[in-house]
């Protein structure tokens, strides 16, 4: 579709060339809005390019396509990391998106004009004016490693899961994984299958575990169905399903969680999808241990007082959104640094500023990014049309 608003409005700037940013740009283009994607790396899908080799989407191919282009059937039901990258590259080409790479936006602020436009400060001294801004820098933006006592003087090998690619460097080694999300549990299984001599998993909060698919029915579809049901009802149903589908691992150091599955989701923690983790724990090849308390020279001290000396520690301890420098001065973030408005809603103090991709939905990230993109594009196009009518 032609860019019908190009001559009357500044472009809409989309910050981030990942799936959320590309989806927003494509949806805007479909609405006839001139959108420019600003990506700080040298290619789209930078975050996906950096993930570990064995990673696959936990959502099905059919429910993970972005607006205007389905994922190819040849990618299979559970799409690999490399195929996600191929898809994002193809997506940008197919929609003929305007993408400027090597440009990092460091600060966004309102212009001095009265038209609700935005000034973007970017690398190279650039100052760009946009009629609206879509922030899509990603849920997994900045690796986070807790400030454990003794961390800085630890003499062993400590790395964040962001830097893990495959088990080859850990073959024959004793490895401790810290963190029981999907990343930590998958890396633990990968290490076992890749020849690590011992794999332990430090557990602070016992995770909920679900089967990725049961009798052909993907967990994602259940997540879509229960999203708007009462939390307590979903918690009870989740507990029942867990007892049917997931064996009790208490004897292996992994008891059932004490809080409900959906209560956890609403607090930002999605369940672990089992891709071999349960069997590895049952076999004893992945050993759950207590949480990390501190480091002491070449030792790791656990919360139960146990001292261990793994040859490598991999912190699968998550990421920070890191939006404070970009928009923190605008009063649009909550106490945890997350956008207070999301999707087509804009913060009351910042009309024309949109955020996408900063939740971790049980219904699937790609699916929700696609939905957000369409809503944001319609809202911006509608606002532009109203501005045009007012200016006549």
mmCIF file of C-alpha atoms in Angstrom:
data_model
loop_
_atom_site.group_PDB
_atom_site.id
_atom_site.type_symbol
_atom_site.label_atom_id
_atom_site.label_comp_id
_atom_site.label_asym_id
_atom_site.label_seq_id
_atom_site.Cartn_x
_atom_site.Cartn_y
_atom_site.Cartn_z
ATOM 1 C CA UNK A 1 0.000 0.000 0.000
ATOM 2 C CA UNK A 2 1.252 3.483 -0.805
ATOM 3 C CA UNK A 3 2.446 5.788 1.980
ATOM 4 C CA UNK A 4 -0.516 8.166 1.907
ATOM 5 C CA UNK A 5 0.641 10.232 4.893
ATOM 6 C CA UNK A 6 4.295 10.671 3.952
ATOM 7 C CA UNK A 7 4.020 14.255 2.768
ATOM 8 C CA UNK A 8 1.920 15.551 5.665
ATOM 9 C CA UNK A 9 3.602 13.958 8.689
ATOM 10 C CA UNK A 10 7.015 13.239 10.045
ATOM 11 C CA UNK A 11 7.749 9.497 9.784
ATOM 12 C CA UNK A 12 6.902 7.146 12.595
ATOM 13 C CA UNK A 13 10.142 5.842 14.061
ATOM 14 C CA UNK A 14 10.230 2.246 15.211
ATOM 15 C CA UNK A 15 13.106 1.565 17.586
ATOM 16 C CA UNK A 16 14.341 -2.007 17.259
ATOM 17 C CA UNK A 17 14.626 -4.392 14.327
ATOM 18 C CA UNK A 18 13.437 -7.522 16.091
ATOM 19 C CA UNK A 19 10.086 -9.233 15.526
ATOM 20 C CA UNK A 20 8.132 -6.567 17.406
ATOM 21 C CA UNK A 21 9.654 -3.673 15.503
ATOM 22 C CA UNK A 22 9.367 -5.350 12.108
ATOM 23 C CA UNK A 23 5.745 -6.309 12.754
ATOM 24 C CA UNK A 24 4.885 -2.743 13.755
ATOM 25 C CA UNK A 25 6.617 -1.295 10.689
ATOM 26 C CA UNK A 26 4.840 -3.701 8.340
ATOM 27 C CA UNK A 27 1.448 -2.987 9.908
ATOM 28 C CA UNK A 28 2.080 0.767 9.645
ATOM 29 C CA UNK A 29 3.037 0.422 6.000
ATOM 30 C CA UNK A 30 -0.179 -1.497 5.364
ATOM 31 C CA UNK A 31 -2.070 1.443 6.878
ATOM 32 C CA UNK A 32 -0.280 3.868 4.574
ATOM 33 C CA UNK A 33 1.933 5.331 7.292
ATOM 34 C CA UNK A 34 5.600 6.066 6.589
ATOM 35 C CA UNK A 35 7.607 4.055 9.137
ATOM 36 C CA UNK A 36 11.373 3.908 9.589
ATOM 37 C CA UNK A 37 12.985 1.169 11.671
ATOM 38 C CA UNK A 38 16.119 2.159 13.596
ATOM 39 C CA UNK A 39 18.260 -0.837 14.560
ATOM 40 C CA UNK A 40 21.481 -0.436 16.547
ATOM 41 C CA UNK A 41 23.113 -3.611 15.191
ATOM 42 C CA UNK A 42 24.032 -4.326 11.594
ATOM 43 C CA UNK A 43 21.083 -6.647 10.839
ATOM 44 C CA UNK A 44 17.519 -7.420 11.839
ATOM 45 C CA UNK A 45 16.819 -10.034 14.497
ATOM 46 C CA UNK A 46 20.016 -9.297 16.421
ATOM 47 C CA UNK A 47 18.733 -10.802 19.662
ATOM 48 C CA UNK A 48 17.702 -14.027 17.943
ATOM 49 C CA UNK A 49 21.077 -14.324 16.242
ATOM 50 C CA UNK A 50 22.716 -14.359 19.672
ATOM 51 C CA UNK A 51 20.642 -17.133 21.254
ATOM 52 C CA UNK A 52 21.958 -20.642 21.883
ATOM 53 C CA UNK A 53 22.085 -23.087 18.984
ATOM 54 C CA UNK A 54 19.404 -25.572 20.055
ATOM 55 C CA UNK A 55 16.728 -22.962 20.761
ATOM 56 C CA UNK A 56 13.333 -23.423 19.113
ATOM 57 C CA UNK A 57 10.189 -21.397 19.488
ATOM 58 C CA UNK A 58 7.961 -22.805 22.215
ATOM 59 C CA UNK A 59 4.995 -21.638 20.195
ATOM 60 C CA UNK A 60 3.773 -23.314 17.039
ATOM 61 C CA UNK A 61 4.720 -22.108 13.592
ATOM 62 C CA UNK A 62 1.083 -21.474 12.657
ATOM 63 C CA UNK A 63 0.554 -19.223 15.687
ATOM 64 C CA UNK A 64 3.856 -17.381 15.404
ATOM 65 C CA UNK A 65 3.664 -15.612 12.055
ATOM 66 C CA UNK A 66 3.832 -11.817 11.962
ATOM 67 C CA UNK A 67 1.308 -9.654 10.038
ATOM 68 C CA UNK A 68 1.242 -10.255 6.309
ATOM 69 C CA UNK A 69 3.582 -13.239 6.017
ATOM 70 C CA UNK A 70 3.153 -16.757 7.381
ATOM 71 C CA UNK A 71 6.123 -18.835 8.466
ATOM 72 C CA UNK A 72 6.972 -21.481 5.827
ATOM 73 C CA UNK A 73 5.673 -24.990 6.452
ATOM 74 C CA UNK A 74 9.174 -26.272 5.760
ATOM 75 C CA UNK A 75 10.259 -24.808 9.104
ATOM 76 C CA UNK A 76 8.297 -27.503 10.932
ATOM 77 C CA UNK A 77 6.002 -27.143 13.903
ATOM 78 C CA UNK A 78 8.611 -25.842 16.359
ATOM 79 C CA UNK A 79 10.732 -23.303 14.514
ATOM 80 C CA UNK A 80 14.485 -23.272 15.143
ATOM 81 C CA UNK A 81 16.511 -20.208 16.008
ATOM 82 C CA UNK A 82 18.192 -20.143 12.601
ATOM 83 C CA UNK A 83 14.846 -20.337 10.824
ATOM 84 C CA UNK A 84 13.450 -17.524 12.971
ATOM 85 C CA UNK A 85 16.342 -15.372 11.772
ATOM 86 C CA UNK A 86 15.700 -16.405 8.148
ATOM 87 C CA UNK A 87 12.038 -15.550 8.577
ATOM 88 C CA UNK A 88 12.777 -12.088 9.984
ATOM 89 C CA UNK A 89 15.158 -11.346 7.120
ATOM 90 C CA UNK A 90 12.567 -12.483 4.592
ATOM 91 C CA UNK A 91 9.859 -10.534 6.402
ATOM 92 C CA UNK A 92 11.769 -7.258 6.078
ATOM 93 C CA UNK A 93 12.380 -7.908 2.368
ATOM 94 C CA UNK A 94 8.826 -9.012 1.633
ATOM 95 C CA UNK A 95 7.298 -5.890 3.155
ATOM 96 C CA UNK A 96 10.011 -3.632 1.703
ATOM 97 C CA UNK A 97 10.585 -2.089 5.104
ATOM 98 C CA UNK A 98 12.737 0.996 5.488
ATOM 99 C CA UNK A 99 15.417 -0.077 7.960
ATOM 100 C CA UNK A 100 18.426 1.946 9.050
ATOM 101 C CA UNK A 101 21.035 -0.177 10.812
ATOM 102 C CA UNK A 102 23.914 0.934 13.002
ATOM 103 C CA UNK A 103 21.816 3.638 14.664
ATOM 104 C CA UNK A 104 21.141 3.493 18.402
ATOM 105 C CA UNK A 105 18.552 5.816 19.897
ATOM 106 C CA UNK A 106 19.685 6.961 23.331
ATOM 107 C CA UNK A 107 16.933 9.349 24.404
ATOM 108 C CA UNK A 108 13.398 10.295 23.385
ATOM 109 C CA UNK A 109 11.746 13.563 24.345
ATOM 110 C CA UNK A 110 8.847 15.714 23.155
ATOM 111 C CA UNK A 111 9.655 18.425 20.643
ATOM 112 C CA UNK A 112 8.950 22.026 21.500
ATOM 113 C CA UNK A 113 6.164 22.032 18.918
ATOM 114 C CA UNK A 114 2.495 21.661 19.829
ATOM 115 C CA UNK A 115 1.867 18.749 17.465
ATOM 116 C CA UNK A 116 2.764 15.926 19.905
ATOM 117 C CA UNK A 117 5.838 15.052 17.823
ATOM 118 C CA UNK A 118 8.959 13.450 19.256
ATOM 119 C CA UNK A 119 12.672 14.186 19.121
ATOM 120 C CA UNK A 120 15.002 11.201 19.028
ATOM 121 C CA UNK A 121 18.661 11.550 19.999
ATOM 122 C CA UNK A 122 20.766 8.907 18.286
ATOM 123 C CA UNK A 123 24.362 7.909 17.661
ATOM 124 C CA UNK A 124 26.481 10.145 15.483
ATOM 125 C CA UNK A 125 24.789 13.243 16.879
ATOM 126 C CA UNK A 126 21.594 12.533 14.954
ATOM 127 C CA UNK A 127 18.405 14.294 15.983
ATOM 128 C CA UNK A 128 15.331 12.838 14.337
ATOM 129 C CA UNK A 129 11.761 14.105 14.545
ATOM 130 C CA UNK A 130 8.931 11.588 14.476
ATOM 131 C CA UNK A 131 5.179 12.060 14.488
ATOM 132 C CA UNK A 132 5.018 8.993 16.740
ATOM 133 C CA UNK A 133 7.481 6.480 18.173
ATOM 134 C CA UNK A 134 7.111 2.733 18.641
ATOM 135 C CA UNK A 135 9.629 1.398 21.163
ATOM 136 C CA UNK A 136 10.415 -2.250 20.429
ATOM 137 C CA UNK A 137 13.899 -2.771 21.824
ATOM 138 C CA UNK A 138 12.933 -6.177 23.157
ATOM 139 C CA UNK A 139 12.069 -8.121 26.285
ATOM 140 C CA UNK A 140 15.539 -9.691 26.400
ATOM 141 C CA UNK A 141 17.612 -6.546 26.094
ATOM 142 C CA UNK A 142 20.363 -6.390 28.721
ATOM 143 C CA UNK A 143 21.722 -9.545 30.434
ATOM 144 C CA UNK A 144 21.306 -9.456 34.198
ATOM 145 C CA UNK A 145 23.665 -11.151 36.652
ATOM 146 C CA UNK A 146 22.748 -10.686 40.340
ATOM 147 C CA UNK A 147 25.176 -8.851 42.603
ATOM 148 C CA UNK A 148 26.042 -11.959 44.577
ATOM 149 C CA UNK A 149 28.521 -11.319 47.417
ATOM 150 C CA UNK A 150 31.979 -12.349 46.261
ATOM 151 C CA UNK A 151 30.997 -12.358 42.596
ATOM 152 C CA UNK A 152 33.676 -9.923 41.531
ATOM 153 C CA UNK A 153 36.486 -11.871 43.197
ATOM 154 C CA UNK A 154 35.285 -15.312 42.134
ATOM 155 C CA UNK A 155 38.193 -17.126 40.522
ATOM 156 C CA UNK A 156 36.090 -19.646 38.592
ATOM 157 C CA UNK A 157 34.411 -19.244 35.218
ATOM 158 C CA UNK A 158 31.167 -17.225 35.421
ATOM 159 C CA UNK A 159 29.171 -16.234 32.346
ATOM 160 C CA UNK A 160 25.639 -15.171 31.526
ATOM 161 C CA UNK A 161 23.469 -17.520 29.479
ATOM 162 C CA UNK A 162 23.445 -14.842 26.772
ATOM 163 C CA UNK A 163 26.959 -15.957 25.871
ATOM 164 C CA UNK A 164 26.172 -19.675 25.815
ATOM 165 C CA UNK A 165 25.994 -21.173 22.325
ATOM 166 C CA UNK A 166 26.433 -24.941 22.611
ATOM 167 C CA UNK A 167 27.894 -27.552 24.980
ATOM 168 C CA UNK A 168 31.214 -28.058 23.196
ATOM 169 C CA UNK A 169 33.268 -25.777 25.496
ATOM 170 C CA UNK A 170 31.820 -27.609 28.527
ATOM 171 C CA UNK A 171 32.458 -31.173 27.434
ATOM 172 C CA UNK A 172 33.804 -33.152 30.404
ATOM 173 C CA UNK A 173 33.257 -30.256 32.803
ATOM 174 C CA UNK A 174 31.313 -29.837 36.053
ATOM 175 C CA UNK A 175 28.789 -27.056 35.377
ATOM 176 C CA UNK A 176 26.341 -25.172 37.597
ATOM 177 C CA UNK A 177 23.347 -23.479 35.956
ATOM 178 C CA UNK A 178 21.700 -20.717 37.975
ATOM 179 C CA UNK A 179 18.077 -20.077 37.092
ATOM 180 C CA UNK A 180 15.093 -22.327 36.442
ATOM 181 C CA UNK A 181 13.359 -20.613 33.563
ATOM 182 C CA UNK A 182 13.121 -22.043 30.073
ATOM 183 C CA UNK A 183 16.646 -20.898 29.242
ATOM 184 C CA UNK A 184 18.269 -22.464 32.299
ATOM 185 C CA UNK A 185 16.460 -25.780 31.988
ATOM 186 C CA UNK A 186 17.123 -26.084 28.250
ATOM 187 C CA UNK A 187 20.804 -25.293 28.651
ATOM 188 C CA UNK A 188 21.010 -27.907 31.420
ATOM 189 C CA UNK A 189 19.585 -30.553 29.079
ATOM 190 C CA UNK A 190 21.861 -29.380 26.278
ATOM 191 C CA UNK A 191 24.920 -29.762 28.517
ATOM 192 C CA UNK A 192 23.922 -33.271 29.587
ATOM 193 C CA UNK A 193 23.412 -34.356 25.987
ATOM 194 C CA UNK A 194 26.632 -32.599 24.958
ATOM 195 C CA UNK A 195 28.908 -34.449 27.345
ATOM 196 C CA UNK A 196 29.295 -32.288 30.459
ATOM 197 C CA UNK A 197 30.537 -34.499 33.319
ATOM 198 C CA UNK A 198 28.109 -33.067 35.870
ATOM 199 C CA UNK A 199 25.222 -30.609 35.605
ATOM 200 C CA UNK A 200 23.603 -28.977 38.616
ATOM 201 C CA UNK A 201 20.764 -26.483 38.589
ATOM 202 C CA UNK A 202 20.499 -23.893 41.368
ATOM 203 C CA UNK A 203 16.832 -23.381 42.271
ATOM 204 C CA UNK A 204 15.599 -20.284 44.098
ATOM 205 C CA UNK A 205 11.951 -20.528 43.048
ATOM 206 C CA UNK A 206 10.569 -23.900 41.990
ATOM 207 C CA UNK A 207 9.165 -23.533 38.464
ATOM 208 C CA UNK A 208 5.867 -24.691 37.065
ATOM 209 C CA UNK A 209 6.500 -27.244 34.325
ATOM 210 C CA UNK A 210 4.146 -27.994 31.445
ATOM 211 C CA UNK A 211 4.354 -30.297 28.460
ATOM 212 C CA UNK A 212 5.036 -28.367 25.267
ATOM 213 C CA UNK A 213 2.385 -30.477 23.583
ATOM 214 C CA UNK A 214 -0.046 -33.120 24.856
ATOM 215 C CA UNK A 215 -1.651 -35.482 22.335
ATOM 216 C CA UNK A 216 -0.905 -32.949 19.647
ATOM 217 C CA UNK A 217 -2.464 -30.033 21.573
ATOM 218 C CA UNK A 218 0.195 -27.322 22.169
ATOM 219 C CA UNK A 219 0.440 -25.619 25.552
ATOM 220 C CA UNK A 220 0.241 -22.302 23.701
ATOM 221 C CA UNK A 221 -3.379 -22.937 22.693
ATOM 222 C CA UNK A 222 -4.277 -23.565 26.316
ATOM 223 C CA UNK A 223 -2.545 -20.317 27.195
ATOM 224 C CA UNK A 224 -4.683 -18.472 24.648
ATOM 225 C CA UNK A 225 -7.905 -20.029 25.959
ATOM 226 C CA UNK A 226 -7.316 -19.243 29.639
ATOM 227 C CA UNK A 227 -5.972 -15.704 29.331
ATOM 228 C CA UNK A 228 -9.214 -14.016 30.347
ATOM 229 C CA UNK A 229 -10.399 -16.559 32.896
ATOM 230 C CA UNK A 230 -10.206 -15.861 36.662
ATOM 231 C CA UNK A 231 -6.707 -16.398 38.019
ATOM 232 C CA UNK A 232 -7.818 -18.717 40.813
ATOM 233 C CA UNK A 233 -9.731 -20.919 38.387
ATOM 234 C CA UNK A 234 -6.724 -21.268 36.075
ATOM 235 C CA UNK A 235 -4.447 -21.924 39.049
ATOM 236 C CA UNK A 236 -6.637 -24.825 40.169
ATOM 237 C CA UNK A 237 -6.907 -26.249 36.661
ATOM 238 C CA UNK A 238 -3.163 -25.889 36.183
ATOM 239 C CA UNK A 239 -2.442 -27.774 39.398
ATOM 240 C CA UNK A 240 -4.726 -30.605 38.317
ATOM 241 C CA UNK A 241 -3.130 -30.847 34.875
ATOM 242 C CA UNK A 242 0.355 -30.808 36.394
ATOM 243 C CA UNK A 243 -0.474 -33.783 38.592
ATOM 244 C CA UNK A 244 -1.677 -35.681 35.538
ATOM 245 C CA UNK A 245 1.061 -34.708 33.094
ATOM 246 C CA UNK A 246 4.179 -34.028 35.200
ATOM 247 C CA UNK A 247 5.565 -36.573 37.685
ATOM 248 C CA UNK A 248 6.316 -35.551 41.252
ATOM 249 C CA UNK A 249 10.010 -34.658 41.329
ATOM 250 C CA UNK A 250 10.185 -33.924 45.058
ATOM 251 C CA UNK A 251 12.507 -36.874 45.685
ATOM 252 C CA UNK A 252 14.897 -35.346 43.150
ATOM 253 C CA UNK A 253 14.972 -31.942 44.849
ATOM 254 C CA UNK A 254 12.246 -30.289 42.795
ATOM 255 C CA UNK A 255 8.931 -30.215 44.700
ATOM 256 C CA UNK A 256 5.720 -28.925 43.204
ATOM 257 C CA UNK A 257 5.375 -25.106 43.398
ATOM 258 C CA UNK A 258 3.449 -23.621 46.293
ATOM 259 C CA UNK A 259 1.865 -20.836 44.231
ATOM 260 C CA UNK A 260 -0.476 -21.145 41.266
ATOM 261 C CA UNK A 261 0.705 -21.293 37.667
ATOM 262 C CA UNK A 262 -1.356 -18.367 36.431
ATOM 263 C CA UNK A 263 -0.598 -16.298 39.523
ATOM 264 C CA UNK A 264 3.047 -16.642 38.556
ATOM 265 C CA UNK A 265 2.291 -15.729 34.950
ATOM 266 C CA UNK A 266 0.504 -12.558 36.015
ATOM 267 C CA UNK A 267 3.626 -11.673 37.963
ATOM 268 C CA UNK A 268 5.773 -12.126 34.858
ATOM 269 C CA UNK A 269 7.023 -15.718 35.182
ATOM 270 C CA UNK A 270 5.906 -18.121 32.461
ATOM 271 C CA UNK A 271 6.072 -21.888 33.076
ATOM 272 C CA UNK A 272 8.908 -24.065 31.869
ATOM 273 C CA UNK A 273 8.031 -26.058 28.768
ATOM 274 C CA UNK A 274 9.490 -29.526 29.057
ATOM 275 C CA UNK A 275 11.901 -30.406 26.249
ATOM 276 C CA UNK A 276 13.678 -33.214 28.092
ATOM 277 C CA UNK A 277 14.178 -31.541 31.454
ATOM 278 C CA UNK A 278 11.812 -33.761 33.450
ATOM 279 C CA UNK A 279 13.466 -36.970 32.225
ATOM 280 C CA UNK A 280 16.920 -35.535 32.922
ATOM 281 C CA UNK A 281 15.949 -34.735 36.524
ATOM 282 C CA UNK A 282 14.400 -38.194 36.969
ATOM 283 C CA UNK A 283 17.579 -39.852 35.663
ATOM 284 C CA UNK A 284 19.725 -37.693 37.929
ATOM 285 C CA UNK A 285 21.710 -36.239 35.040
ATOM 286 C CA UNK A 286 20.444 -32.776 35.987
ATOM 287 C CA UNK A 287 20.701 -32.272 39.756
ATOM 288 C CA UNK A 288 18.595 -29.536 41.387
ATOM 289 C CA UNK A 289 20.425 -27.843 44.262
ATOM 290 C CA UNK A 290 19.755 -24.885 46.553
ATOM 291 C CA UNK A 291 19.950 -21.292 45.356
ATOM 292 C CA UNK A 292 23.271 -19.492 45.107
ATOM 293 C CA UNK A 293 23.988 -17.452 48.235
ATOM 294 C CA UNK A 294 27.450 -16.088 47.462
ATOM 295 C CA UNK A 295 30.848 -16.817 45.964
ATOM 296 C CA UNK A 296 34.005 -17.466 47.975
ATOM 297 C CA UNK A 297 37.174 -17.468 45.860
ATOM 298 C CA UNK A 298 36.822 -20.668 43.798
ATOM 299 C CA UNK A 299 33.706 -21.949 45.593
ATOM 300 C CA UNK A 300 29.984 -21.348 45.234
ATOM 301 C CA UNK A 301 28.108 -21.205 48.535
ATOM 302 C CA UNK A 302 24.491 -22.358 48.329
ATOM 303 C CA UNK A 303 21.565 -21.220 50.476
ATOM 304 C CA UNK A 304 21.604 -24.471 52.484
ATOM 305 C CA UNK A 305 25.263 -23.939 53.389
ATOM 306 C CA UNK A 306 26.640 -26.423 50.863
ATOM 307 C CA UNK A 307 29.895 -25.414 49.180
ATOM 308 C CA UNK A 308 30.565 -26.640 45.651
ATOM 309 C CA UNK A 309 33.374 -26.041 43.183
ATOM 310 C CA UNK A 310 32.005 -26.299 39.645
ATOM 311 C CA UNK A 311 34.393 -25.609 36.796
ATOM 312 C CA UNK A 312 31.895 -23.259 35.186
ATOM 313 C CA UNK A 313 28.840 -21.287 36.309
ATOM 314 C CA UNK A 314 26.236 -20.167 33.764
ATOM 315 C CA UNK A 315 23.813 -17.524 35.039
ATOM 316 C CA UNK A 316 20.448 -17.996 33.340
ATOM 317 C CA UNK A 317 19.158 -15.125 35.462
ATOM 318 C CA UNK A 318 17.227 -13.170 32.898
ATOM 319 C CA UNK A 319 17.381 -9.748 31.340
ATOM 320 C CA UNK A 320 16.457 -6.170 32.074
ATOM 321 C CA UNK A 321 14.377 -4.037 29.728
ATOM 322 C CA UNK A 322 16.852 -1.114 30.166
ATOM 323 C CA UNK A 323 14.382 1.591 29.167
ATOM 324 C CA UNK A 324 15.335 4.095 31.854
ATOM 325 C CA UNK A 325 17.890 6.007 29.814
ATOM 326 C CA UNK A 326 15.629 6.055 26.784
ATOM 327 C CA UNK A 327 12.309 7.114 28.323
ATOM 328 C CA UNK A 328 12.740 7.045 32.115
ATOM 329 C CA UNK A 329 12.547 10.835 32.342
ATOM 330 C CA UNK A 330 9.064 10.841 30.790
ATOM 331 C CA UNK A 331 7.287 9.179 33.726
ATOM 332 C CA UNK A 332 6.051 6.293 31.574
ATOM 333 C CA UNK A 333 7.685 3.382 33.446
ATOM 334 C CA UNK A 334 6.533 1.569 36.565
ATOM 335 C CA UNK A 335 8.667 0.806 39.598
ATOM 336 C CA UNK A 336 10.183 -2.234 37.871
ATOM 337 C CA UNK A 337 11.193 -0.285 34.765
ATOM 338 C CA UNK A 338 8.376 -1.626 32.588
ATOM 339 C CA UNK A 339 6.090 0.514 30.392
ATOM 340 C CA UNK A 340 2.865 1.423 32.161
ATOM 341 C CA UNK A 341 1.024 1.451 28.827
ATOM 342 C CA UNK A 342 1.377 -1.195 26.165
ATOM 343 C CA UNK A 343 0.199 -1.894 22.645
ATOM 344 C CA UNK A 344 -2.242 0.661 21.228
ATOM 345 C CA UNK A 345 -2.540 2.470 24.553
ATOM 346 C CA UNK A 346 -0.177 5.385 25.059
ATOM 347 C CA UNK A 347 0.809 6.876 28.418
ATOM 348 C CA UNK A 348 -1.376 9.878 29.362
ATOM 349 C CA UNK A 349 1.752 12.020 29.677
ATOM 350 C CA UNK A 350 3.154 10.859 26.340
ATOM 351 C CA UNK A 351 0.607 10.673 23.505
ATOM 352 C CA UNK A 352 2.150 9.152 20.406
ATOM 353 C CA UNK A 353 4.647 7.008 22.320
ATOM 354 C CA UNK A 354 3.935 3.274 21.973
ATOM 355 C CA UNK A 355 5.536 0.173 23.467
ATOM 356 C CA UNK A 356 5.434 -3.401 22.203
ATOM 357 C CA UNK A 357 7.127 -6.591 23.367
ATOM 358 C CA UNK A 358 7.582 -5.805 27.061
ATOM 359 C CA UNK A 359 5.321 -8.507 28.453
ATOM 360 C CA UNK A 360 5.952 -12.236 28.584
ATOM 361 C CA UNK A 361 2.560 -13.656 27.601
ATOM 362 C CA UNK A 362 1.550 -17.265 28.128
ATOM 363 C CA UNK A 363 -0.205 -17.079 24.740
ATOM 364 C CA UNK A 364 3.055 -16.601 22.838
ATOM 365 C CA UNK A 365 5.312 -13.586 22.291
ATOM 366 C CA UNK A 366 5.204 -13.593 18.481
ATOM 367 C CA UNK A 367 1.416 -13.912 18.458
ATOM 368 C CA UNK A 368 0.984 -10.973 20.838
ATOM 369 C CA UNK A 369 3.510 -8.871 18.905
ATOM 370 C CA UNK A 370 1.437 -9.422 15.769
ATOM 371 C CA UNK A 371 -1.753 -8.382 17.550
ATOM 372 C CA UNK A 372 -0.082 -5.317 19.085
ATOM 373 C CA UNK A 373 1.356 -4.272 15.713
ATOM 374 C CA UNK A 374 -2.037 -4.205 14.022
ATOM 375 C CA UNK A 375 -3.610 -2.245 16.871
ATOM 376 C CA UNK A 376 -0.777 0.283 17.057
ATOM 377 C CA UNK A 377 -0.827 0.849 13.302
ATOM 378 C CA UNK A 378 -4.587 1.433 13.257
ATOM 379 C CA UNK A 379 -4.325 3.871 16.166
ATOM 380 C CA UNK A 380 -1.529 5.882 14.542
ATOM 381 C CA UNK A 381 -3.280 5.964 11.159
ATOM 382 C CA UNK A 382 -6.498 7.098 12.831
ATOM 383 C CA UNK A 383 -4.656 9.837 14.729
ATOM 384 C CA UNK A 384 -3.017 11.033 11.515
ATOM 385 C CA UNK A 385 -6.357 11.179 9.725
ATOM 386 C CA UNK A 386 -7.882 13.177 12.588
ATOM 387 C CA UNK A 387 -4.937 15.580 12.465
ATOM 388 C CA UNK A 388 -5.386 15.981 8.719
ATOM 389 C CA UNK A 389 -9.078 16.781 9.115
ATOM 390 C CA UNK A 390 -8.386 19.300 11.850
ATOM 391 C CA UNK A 391 -5.790 21.023 9.675
ATOM 392 C CA UNK A 392 -8.059 21.544 6.695
#
